[in-house]
Short mmCIF file of C-alpha atoms in Angstrom, two decimals:
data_model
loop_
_atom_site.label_atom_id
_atom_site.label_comp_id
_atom_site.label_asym_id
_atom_site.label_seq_id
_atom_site.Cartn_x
_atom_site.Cartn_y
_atom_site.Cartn_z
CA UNK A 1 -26.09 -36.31 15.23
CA UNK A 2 -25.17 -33.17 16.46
CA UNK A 3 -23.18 -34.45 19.82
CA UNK A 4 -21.11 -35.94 16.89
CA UNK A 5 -20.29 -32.74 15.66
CA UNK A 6 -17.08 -31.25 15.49
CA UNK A 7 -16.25 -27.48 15.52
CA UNK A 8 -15.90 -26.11 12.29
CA UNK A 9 -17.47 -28.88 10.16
CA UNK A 10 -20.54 -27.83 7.93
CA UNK A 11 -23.39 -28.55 7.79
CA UNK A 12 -26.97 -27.38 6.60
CA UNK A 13 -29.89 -26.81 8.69
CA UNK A 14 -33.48 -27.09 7.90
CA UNK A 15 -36.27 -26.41 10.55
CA UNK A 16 -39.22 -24.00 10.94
CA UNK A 17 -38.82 -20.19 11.97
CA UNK A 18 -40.52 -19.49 15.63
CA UNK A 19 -41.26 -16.15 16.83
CA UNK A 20 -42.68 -16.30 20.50
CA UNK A 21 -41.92 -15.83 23.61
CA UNK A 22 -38.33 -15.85 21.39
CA UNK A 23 -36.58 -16.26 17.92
CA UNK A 24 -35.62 -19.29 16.83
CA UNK A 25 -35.16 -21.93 14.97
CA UNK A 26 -37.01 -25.44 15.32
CA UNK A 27 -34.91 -27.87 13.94
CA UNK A 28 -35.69 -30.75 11.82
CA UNK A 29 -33.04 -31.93 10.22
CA UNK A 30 -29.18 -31.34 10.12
CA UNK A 31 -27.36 -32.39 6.84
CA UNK A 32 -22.96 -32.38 6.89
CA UNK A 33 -21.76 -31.33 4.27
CA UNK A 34 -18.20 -31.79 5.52
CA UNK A 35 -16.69 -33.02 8.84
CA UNK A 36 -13.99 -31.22 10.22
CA UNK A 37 -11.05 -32.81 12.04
CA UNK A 38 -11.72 -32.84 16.16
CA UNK A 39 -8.30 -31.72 16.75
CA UNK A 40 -7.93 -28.65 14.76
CA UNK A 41 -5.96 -25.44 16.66
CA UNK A 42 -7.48 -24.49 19.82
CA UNK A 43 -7.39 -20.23 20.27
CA UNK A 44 -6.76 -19.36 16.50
CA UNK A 45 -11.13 -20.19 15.95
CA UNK A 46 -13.73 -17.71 17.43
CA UNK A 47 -16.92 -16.46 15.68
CA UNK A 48 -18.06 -13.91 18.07
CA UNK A 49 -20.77 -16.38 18.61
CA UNK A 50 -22.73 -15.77 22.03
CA UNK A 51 -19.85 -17.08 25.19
CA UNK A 52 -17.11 -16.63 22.72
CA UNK A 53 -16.35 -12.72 23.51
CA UNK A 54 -13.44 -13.77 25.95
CA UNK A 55 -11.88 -16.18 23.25
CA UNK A 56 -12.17 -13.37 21.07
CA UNK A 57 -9.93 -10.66 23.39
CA UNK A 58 -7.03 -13.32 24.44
CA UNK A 59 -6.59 -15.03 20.87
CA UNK A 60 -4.19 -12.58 19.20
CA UNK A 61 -2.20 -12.91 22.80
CA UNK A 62 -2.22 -16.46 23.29
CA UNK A 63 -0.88 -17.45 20.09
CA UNK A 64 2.10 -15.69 18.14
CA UNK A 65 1.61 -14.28 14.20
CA UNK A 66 4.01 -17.05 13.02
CA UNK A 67 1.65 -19.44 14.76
CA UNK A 68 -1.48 -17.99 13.04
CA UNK A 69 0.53 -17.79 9.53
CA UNK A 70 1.08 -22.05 9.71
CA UNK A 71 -2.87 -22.55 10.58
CA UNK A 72 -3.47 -19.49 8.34
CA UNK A 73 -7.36 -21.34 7.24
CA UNK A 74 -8.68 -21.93 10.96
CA UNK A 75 -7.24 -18.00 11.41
CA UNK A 76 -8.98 -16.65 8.38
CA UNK A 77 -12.42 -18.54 9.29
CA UNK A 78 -12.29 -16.43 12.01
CA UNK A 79 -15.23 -13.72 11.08
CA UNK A 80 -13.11 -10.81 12.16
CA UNK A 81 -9.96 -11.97 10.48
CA UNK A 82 -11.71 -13.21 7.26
CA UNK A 83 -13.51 -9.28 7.31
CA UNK A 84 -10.13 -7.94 6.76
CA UNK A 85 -9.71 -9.77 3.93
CA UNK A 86 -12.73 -8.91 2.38
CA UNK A 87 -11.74 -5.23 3.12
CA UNK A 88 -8.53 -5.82 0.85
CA UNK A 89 -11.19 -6.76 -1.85
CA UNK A 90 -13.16 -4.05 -1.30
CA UNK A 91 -10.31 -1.60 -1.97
CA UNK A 92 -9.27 -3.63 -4.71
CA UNK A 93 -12.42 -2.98 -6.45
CA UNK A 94 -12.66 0.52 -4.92
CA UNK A 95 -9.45 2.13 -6.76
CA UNK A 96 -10.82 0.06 -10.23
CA UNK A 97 -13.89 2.40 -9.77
CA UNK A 98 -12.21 5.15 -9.24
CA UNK A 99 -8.95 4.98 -11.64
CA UNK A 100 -11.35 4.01 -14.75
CA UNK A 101 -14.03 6.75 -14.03
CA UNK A 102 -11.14 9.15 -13.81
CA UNK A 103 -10.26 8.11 -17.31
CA UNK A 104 -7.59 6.10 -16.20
CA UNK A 105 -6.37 2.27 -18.32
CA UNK A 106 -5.06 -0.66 -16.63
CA UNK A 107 -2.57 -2.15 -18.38
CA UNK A 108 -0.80 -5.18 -17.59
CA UNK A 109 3.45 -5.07 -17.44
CA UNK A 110 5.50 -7.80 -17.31
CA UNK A 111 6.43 -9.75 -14.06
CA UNK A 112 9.62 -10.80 -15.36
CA UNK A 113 11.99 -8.17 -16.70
CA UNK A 114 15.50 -7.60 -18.02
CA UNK A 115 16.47 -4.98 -16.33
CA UNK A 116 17.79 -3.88 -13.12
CA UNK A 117 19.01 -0.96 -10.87
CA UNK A 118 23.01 -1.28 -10.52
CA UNK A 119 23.54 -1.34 -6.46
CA UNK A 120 20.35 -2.41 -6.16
CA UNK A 121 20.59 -6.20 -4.07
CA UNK A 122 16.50 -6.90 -3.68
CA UNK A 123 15.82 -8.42 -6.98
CA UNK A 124 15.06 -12.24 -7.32
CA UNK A 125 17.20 -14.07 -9.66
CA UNK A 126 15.15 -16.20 -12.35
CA UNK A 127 16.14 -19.15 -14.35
CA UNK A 128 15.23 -18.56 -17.89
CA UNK A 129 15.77 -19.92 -21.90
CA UNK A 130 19.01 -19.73 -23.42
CA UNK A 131 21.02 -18.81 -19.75
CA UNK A 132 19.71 -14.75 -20.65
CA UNK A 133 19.57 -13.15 -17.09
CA UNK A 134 15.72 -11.71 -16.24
CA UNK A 135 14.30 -11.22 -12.50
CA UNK A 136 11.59 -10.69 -10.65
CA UNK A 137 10.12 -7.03 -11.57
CA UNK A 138 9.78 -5.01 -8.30
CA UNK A 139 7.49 -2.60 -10.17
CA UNK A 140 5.92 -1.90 -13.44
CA UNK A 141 6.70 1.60 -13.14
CA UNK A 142 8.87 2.14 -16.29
CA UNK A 143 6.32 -0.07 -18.34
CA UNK A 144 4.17 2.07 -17.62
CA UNK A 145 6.04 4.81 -18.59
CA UNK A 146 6.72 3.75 -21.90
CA UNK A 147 2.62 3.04 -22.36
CA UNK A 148 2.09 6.94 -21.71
CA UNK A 149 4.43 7.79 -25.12
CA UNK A 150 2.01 5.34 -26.51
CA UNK A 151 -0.18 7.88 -26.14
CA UNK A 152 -2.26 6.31 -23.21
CA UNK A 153 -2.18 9.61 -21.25
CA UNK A 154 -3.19 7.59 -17.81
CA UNK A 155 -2.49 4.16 -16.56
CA UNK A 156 -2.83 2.07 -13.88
CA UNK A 157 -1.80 -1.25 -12.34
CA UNK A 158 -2.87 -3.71 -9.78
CA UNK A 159 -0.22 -6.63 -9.32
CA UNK A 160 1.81 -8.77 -7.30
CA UNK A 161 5.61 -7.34 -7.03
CA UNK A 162 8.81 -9.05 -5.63
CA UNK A 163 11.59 -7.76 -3.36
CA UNK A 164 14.50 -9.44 -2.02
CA UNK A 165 13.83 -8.53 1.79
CA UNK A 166 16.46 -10.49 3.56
CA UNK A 167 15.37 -9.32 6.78
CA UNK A 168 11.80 -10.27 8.38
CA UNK A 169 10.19 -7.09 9.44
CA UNK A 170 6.96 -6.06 10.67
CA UNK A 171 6.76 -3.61 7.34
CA UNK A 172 8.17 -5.48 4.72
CA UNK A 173 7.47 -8.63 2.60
CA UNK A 174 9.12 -10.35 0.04
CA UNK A 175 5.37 -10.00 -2.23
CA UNK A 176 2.66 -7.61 -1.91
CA UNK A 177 0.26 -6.34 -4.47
CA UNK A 178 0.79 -2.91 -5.28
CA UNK A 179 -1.23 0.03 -7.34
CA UNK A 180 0.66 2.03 -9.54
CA UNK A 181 -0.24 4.64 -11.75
CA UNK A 182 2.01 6.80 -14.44
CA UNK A 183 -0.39 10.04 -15.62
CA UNK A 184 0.46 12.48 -18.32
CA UNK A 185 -0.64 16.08 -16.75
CA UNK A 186 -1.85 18.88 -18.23
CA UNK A 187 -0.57 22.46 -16.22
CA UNK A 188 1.54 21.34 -13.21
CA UNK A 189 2.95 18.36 -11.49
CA UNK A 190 0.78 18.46 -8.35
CA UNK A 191 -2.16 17.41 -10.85
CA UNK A 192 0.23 14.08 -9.94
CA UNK A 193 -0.37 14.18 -6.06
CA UNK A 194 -4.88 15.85 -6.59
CA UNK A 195 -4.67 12.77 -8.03
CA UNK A 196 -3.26 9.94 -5.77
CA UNK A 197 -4.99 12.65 -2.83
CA UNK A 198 -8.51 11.78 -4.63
CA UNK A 199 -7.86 8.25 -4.70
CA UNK A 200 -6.94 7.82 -1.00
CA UNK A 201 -10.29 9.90 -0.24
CA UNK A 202 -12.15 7.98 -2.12
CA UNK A 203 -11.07 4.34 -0.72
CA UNK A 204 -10.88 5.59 3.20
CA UNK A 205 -14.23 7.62 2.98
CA UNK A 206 -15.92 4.60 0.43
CA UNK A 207 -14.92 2.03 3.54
CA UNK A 208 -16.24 4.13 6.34
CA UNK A 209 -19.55 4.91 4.87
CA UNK A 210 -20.92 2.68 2.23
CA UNK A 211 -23.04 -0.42 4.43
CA UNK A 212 -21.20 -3.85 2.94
CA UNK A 213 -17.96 -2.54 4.20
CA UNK A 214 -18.99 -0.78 7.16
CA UNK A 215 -20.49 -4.42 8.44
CA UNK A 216 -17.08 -5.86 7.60
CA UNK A 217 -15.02 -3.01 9.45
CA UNK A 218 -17.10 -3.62 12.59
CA UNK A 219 -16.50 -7.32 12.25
CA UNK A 220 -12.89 -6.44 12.52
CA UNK A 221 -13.55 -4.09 15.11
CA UNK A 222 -14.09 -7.07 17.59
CA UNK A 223 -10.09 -7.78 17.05
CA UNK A 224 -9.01 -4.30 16.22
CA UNK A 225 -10.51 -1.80 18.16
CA UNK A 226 -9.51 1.09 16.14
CA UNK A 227 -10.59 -0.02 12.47
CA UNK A 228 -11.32 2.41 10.39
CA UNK A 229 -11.43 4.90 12.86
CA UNK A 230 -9.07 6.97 9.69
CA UNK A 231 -9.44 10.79 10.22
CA UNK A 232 -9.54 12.67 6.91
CA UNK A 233 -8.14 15.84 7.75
CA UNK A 234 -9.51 18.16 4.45
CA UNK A 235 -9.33 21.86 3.83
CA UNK A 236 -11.97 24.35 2.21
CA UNK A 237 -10.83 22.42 -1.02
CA UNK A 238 -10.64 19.55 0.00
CA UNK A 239 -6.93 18.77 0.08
CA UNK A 240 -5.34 16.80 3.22
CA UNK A 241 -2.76 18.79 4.90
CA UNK A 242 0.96 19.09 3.21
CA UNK A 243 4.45 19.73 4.94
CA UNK A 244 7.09 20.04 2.80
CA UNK A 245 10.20 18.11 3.77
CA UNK A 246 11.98 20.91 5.54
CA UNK A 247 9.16 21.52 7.42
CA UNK A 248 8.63 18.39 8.99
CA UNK A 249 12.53 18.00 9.73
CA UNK A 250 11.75 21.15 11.62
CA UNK A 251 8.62 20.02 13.56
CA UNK A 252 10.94 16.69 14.66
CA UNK A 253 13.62 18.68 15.68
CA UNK A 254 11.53 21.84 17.29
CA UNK A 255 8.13 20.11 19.05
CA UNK A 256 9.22 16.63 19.29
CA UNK A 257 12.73 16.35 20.27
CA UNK A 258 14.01 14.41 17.41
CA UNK A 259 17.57 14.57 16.53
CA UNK A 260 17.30 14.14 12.64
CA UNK A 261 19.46 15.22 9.90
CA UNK A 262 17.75 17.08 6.57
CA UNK A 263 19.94 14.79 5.03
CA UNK A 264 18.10 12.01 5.82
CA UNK A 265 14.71 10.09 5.10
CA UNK A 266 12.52 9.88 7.96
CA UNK A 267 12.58 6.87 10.17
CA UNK A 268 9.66 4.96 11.42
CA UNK A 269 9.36 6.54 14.69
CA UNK A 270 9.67 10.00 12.92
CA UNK A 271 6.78 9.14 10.70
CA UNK A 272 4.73 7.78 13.68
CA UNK A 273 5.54 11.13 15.62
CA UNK A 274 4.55 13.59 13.08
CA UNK A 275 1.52 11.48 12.32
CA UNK A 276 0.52 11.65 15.68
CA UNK A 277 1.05 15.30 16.31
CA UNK A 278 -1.03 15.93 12.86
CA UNK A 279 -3.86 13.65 14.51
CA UNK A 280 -3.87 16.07 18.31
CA UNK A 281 -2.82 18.77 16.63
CA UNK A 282 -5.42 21.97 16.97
CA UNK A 283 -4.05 24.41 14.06
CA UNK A 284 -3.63 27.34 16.22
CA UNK A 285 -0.45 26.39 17.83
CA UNK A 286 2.23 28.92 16.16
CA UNK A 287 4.36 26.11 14.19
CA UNK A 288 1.15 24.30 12.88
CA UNK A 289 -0.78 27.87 12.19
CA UNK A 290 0.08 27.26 8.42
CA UNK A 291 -0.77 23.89 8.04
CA UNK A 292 -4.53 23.21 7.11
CA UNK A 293 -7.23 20.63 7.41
CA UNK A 294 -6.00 19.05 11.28
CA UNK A 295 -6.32 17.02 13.11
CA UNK A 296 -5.86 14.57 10.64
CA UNK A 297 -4.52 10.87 10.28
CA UNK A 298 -3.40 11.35 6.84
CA UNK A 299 -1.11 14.20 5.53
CA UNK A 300 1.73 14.45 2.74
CA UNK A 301 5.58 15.58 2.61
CA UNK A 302 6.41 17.29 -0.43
CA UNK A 303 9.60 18.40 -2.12
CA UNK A 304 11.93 15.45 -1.38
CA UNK A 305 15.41 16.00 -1.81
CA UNK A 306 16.84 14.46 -5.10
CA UNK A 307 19.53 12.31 -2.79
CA UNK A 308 16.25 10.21 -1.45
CA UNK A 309 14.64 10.16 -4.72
CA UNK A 310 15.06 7.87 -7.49
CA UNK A 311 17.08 8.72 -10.24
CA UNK A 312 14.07 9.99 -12.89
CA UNK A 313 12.37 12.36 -10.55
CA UNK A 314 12.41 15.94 -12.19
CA UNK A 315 14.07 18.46 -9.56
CA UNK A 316 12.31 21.51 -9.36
CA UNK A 317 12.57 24.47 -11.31
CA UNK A 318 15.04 27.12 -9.89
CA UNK A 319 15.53 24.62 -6.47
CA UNK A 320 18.32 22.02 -7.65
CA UNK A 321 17.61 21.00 -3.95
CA UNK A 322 14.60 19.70 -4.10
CA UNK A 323 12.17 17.24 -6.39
CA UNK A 324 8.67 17.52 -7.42
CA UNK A 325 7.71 14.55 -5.25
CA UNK A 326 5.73 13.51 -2.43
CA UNK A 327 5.33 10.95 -0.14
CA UNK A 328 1.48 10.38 1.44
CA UNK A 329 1.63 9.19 5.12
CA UNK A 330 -1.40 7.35 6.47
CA UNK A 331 -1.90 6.45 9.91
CA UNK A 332 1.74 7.16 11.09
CA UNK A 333 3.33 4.80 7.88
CA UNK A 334 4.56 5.67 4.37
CA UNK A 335 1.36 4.20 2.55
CA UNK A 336 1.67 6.21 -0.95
CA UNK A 337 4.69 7.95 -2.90
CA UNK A 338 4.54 10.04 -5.99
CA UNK A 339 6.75 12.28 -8.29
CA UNK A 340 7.16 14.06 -11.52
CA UNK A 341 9.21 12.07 -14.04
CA UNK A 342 11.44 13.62 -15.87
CA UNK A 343 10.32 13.58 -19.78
CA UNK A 344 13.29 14.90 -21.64
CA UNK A 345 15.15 11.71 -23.07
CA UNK A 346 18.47 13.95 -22.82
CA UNK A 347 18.14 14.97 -19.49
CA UNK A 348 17.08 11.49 -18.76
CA UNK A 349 20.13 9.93 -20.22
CA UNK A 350 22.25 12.61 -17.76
CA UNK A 351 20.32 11.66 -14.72
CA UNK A 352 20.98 7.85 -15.57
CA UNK A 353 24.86 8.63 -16.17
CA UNK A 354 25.05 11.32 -13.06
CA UNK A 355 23.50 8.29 -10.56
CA UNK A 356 25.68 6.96 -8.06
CA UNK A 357 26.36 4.24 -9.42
CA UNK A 358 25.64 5.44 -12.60
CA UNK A 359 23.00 3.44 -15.37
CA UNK A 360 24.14 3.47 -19.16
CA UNK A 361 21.22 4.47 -20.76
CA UNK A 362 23.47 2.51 -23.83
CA UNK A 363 23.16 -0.85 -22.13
CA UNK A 364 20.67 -2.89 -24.02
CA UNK A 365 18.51 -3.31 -21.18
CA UNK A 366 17.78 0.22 -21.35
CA UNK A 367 16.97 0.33 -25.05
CA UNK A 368 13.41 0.28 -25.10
CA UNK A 369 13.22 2.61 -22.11
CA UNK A 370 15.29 5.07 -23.34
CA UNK A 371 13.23 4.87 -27.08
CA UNK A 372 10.25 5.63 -25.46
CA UNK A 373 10.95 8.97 -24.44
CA UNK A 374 13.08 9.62 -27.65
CA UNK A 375 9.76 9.11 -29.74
CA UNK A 376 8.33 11.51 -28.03
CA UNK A 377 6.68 11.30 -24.43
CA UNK A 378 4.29 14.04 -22.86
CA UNK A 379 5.16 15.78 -19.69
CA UNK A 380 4.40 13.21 -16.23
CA UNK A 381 4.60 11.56 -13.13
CA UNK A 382 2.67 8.67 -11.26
CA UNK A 383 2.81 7.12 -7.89
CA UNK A 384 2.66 3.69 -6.53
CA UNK A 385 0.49 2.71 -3.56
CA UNK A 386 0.94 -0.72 -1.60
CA UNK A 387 -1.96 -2.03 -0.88
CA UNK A 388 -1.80 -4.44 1.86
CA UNK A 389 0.13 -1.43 3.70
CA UNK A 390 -3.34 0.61 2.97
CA UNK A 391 -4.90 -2.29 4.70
CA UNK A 392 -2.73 -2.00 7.40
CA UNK A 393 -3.24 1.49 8.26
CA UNK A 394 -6.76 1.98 7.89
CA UNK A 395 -7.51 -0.96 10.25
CA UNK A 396 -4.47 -0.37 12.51
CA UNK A 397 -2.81 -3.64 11.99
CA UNK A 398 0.88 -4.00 13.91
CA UNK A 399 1.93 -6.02 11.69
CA UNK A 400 2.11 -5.87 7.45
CA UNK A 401 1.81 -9.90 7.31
CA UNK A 402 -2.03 -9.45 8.75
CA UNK A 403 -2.67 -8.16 5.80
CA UNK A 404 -1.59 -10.18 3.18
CA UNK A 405 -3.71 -13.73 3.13
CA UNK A 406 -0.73 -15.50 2.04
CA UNK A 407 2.74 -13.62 3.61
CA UNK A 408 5.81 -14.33 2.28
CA UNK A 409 8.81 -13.62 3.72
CA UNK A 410 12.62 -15.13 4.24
CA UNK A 411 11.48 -17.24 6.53
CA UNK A 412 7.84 -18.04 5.45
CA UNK A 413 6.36 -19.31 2.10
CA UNK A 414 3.95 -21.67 3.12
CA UNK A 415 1.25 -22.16 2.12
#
């Protein structure tokens, strides 16, 4: 029976525990409870069993993503890859804990939606009754919005969303599960940021020290050396470290070299510098003397100008130049962004009409949006958080399609 075995088939065991000189097992009978093929993909299976170690350091090398992605059930059978996935559950379950004790609803928003952006190419087209036009929603942010003049307060959602990504990257899919979260606050907008701060704490620190995910982070560690290895940079109160905008132009342009505009959003490698010069940094070096709670691996850039913001973020108060937003960098990678929303159905309706192109609040795609805050909404913000990019970052993936089990992209939809 069992020289007729093939790898991966399975099969139970009965037998009789023996303790001395060694452990082991005595067998006595071996049922199959299914037969695998003989020829499935060499390279993509390992176990860590004993005399697989060396299988287990040349896999990712000897065969390309695109190659794991089309045998994508021998690659997840693999105990370390199949750990990460358990991870994503884990954090999953992680922010539902935290959101709901934190007096937070989940509420579910529509996943197709009559709306759109105007100059905005990355939504997906979708057949529907009667030839009306609807697409693929890319968030359920104003949804959620329009729950809080409801009178909800604080909301949250875990879903699937769509973008058009023409081009295959390394950061991008075409659908990834997102958080998002829209929060009436009390005193001040960075209630807004404590907020998605506490959450990011709670998932990181949650996944580093509670036992069922600390044996699955290990697990992964046999691929990825550096999972979880996150370092949570916190002050006296608690708080990661904060640059605002301007600030971390400067450190590009005055420690690290960069050539970079303050007119423009940060590129990859600019994130990935800063983030690394957070993580060495030792706070007594002059430029850094201000900046609190390094070394750290996560950190957050505040007060965004409105030019890289999206059309409903409030600017600040006496600063025309600059937005009550923030965006929450983990691990060198944009993992979490948040702002204050304006509330003001006037002001709203000038921010639609002043964007470039401009958005008729008129339109009647916009009338139920636009109702919501004339009814009466409270002041607010929220943030949205992809989750598969959290993933990413907190096991040091290279690549945002190991952490999604079933990537999509232009190229790939299968299975």
């Amino acid at each position: 029976m069992v020289q007729i075995l093939t790898p991966e088939s399975i099969v139970r065991v009965s037998g009789n525990l023996v303790s001395a000189p060694t452990t082991f097992i005595q067998v006595s009978k071996i049922v199959v409870l299914a037969n695998a093929l003989a020829d499935l993909p060499k390279g993509v299976v390992s176990h860590g069993a004993p005399g697989e170690e060396e299988a287990i350091e040349n896999q990712l090398g000897a065969l390309v993503l695109h190659e794991r992605l089309n045998n994508r059930v021998a690659d997840v059978k693999v105990a370390a890859t199949g750990a990460i996935f358990k991870l994503l559950s884990g954090i999953f379950q992680l922010a539902v804990e935290h959101q709901t004790t934190g007096g937070f609803h989940w509420v579910s928003t529509p996943g197709l939606i009559n709306y759109r952006i105007p100059g905005d190419d990355d939504y997906f087209p979708v057949s529907y009754f009667d030839n009306e036009q609807v697409w693929l929603a890319q968030t359920g942010e104003f949804h959620l919005q329009i729950a809080l003049a409801m009178d909800f307060k604080r909301v949250f959602e875990i879903r699937n969303v769509f973008r058009r990504e023409r081009k295959v990257s390394s950061r991008h899919l075409t659908e990834y599960t997102a958080l998002e979260v829209m929060m009436a606050f009390e005193h001040d907008w960075q209630e807004i940021l404590y907020s998605a701060e506490s959450l990011i704490v709670f998932i990181i620190r949650s996944l580093q020290q509670k036992d069922r995910y600390r044996t699955l982070i290990n697990l992964a560690k046999r691929l990825y050396s550096s999972a979880g290895d996150v370092k949570l940079g916190l002050d006296e109160d608690g708080h990661f470290p904060r640059l605002k905008f301007v600030e971390a132009k400067g450190l590009l342009r005055n420690l690290l070299g960069f050539d970079t505009d303050d007119r423009d959003d940060f590129t990859r490698e600019e994130e990935a510098a800063l983030s690394r010069l957070l993580s060495g940094a030792s706070s007594t070096g002059l430029e850094l003397q201000t900046v609190k709670g390094l070394p750290t691996d996560v950190f957050a850039i505040t007060d965004w100008p409105p030019h890289l913001r999206p059309f409903n973020v409030q600017t600040t108060e006496g600063d025309e130049k600059k937005t009550n937003s923030f965006d929450i960098i983990v691990r060198g990678q944009e993992t979490c962004s948040g702002w204050q929303s304006i509330h003001s159905h006037n002001k709203m309706r000038q921010a639609m009409a002043a964007r470039d192109p401009p958005i008729d609040p008129d339109a009647s795609m916009w009338h139920t949006y636009i109702g919501a805050y004339e009814a009466g909404a409270p002041p607010q913000g929220g943030y949205g958080m992809g989750l598969n990019r959290l993933l990413q970052n907190v096991i040091g993936l290279s690549d945002i399609h190991e952490a999604a089990l079933f990537p999509g992209n232009a190229q790939h939809v299968s299975p």
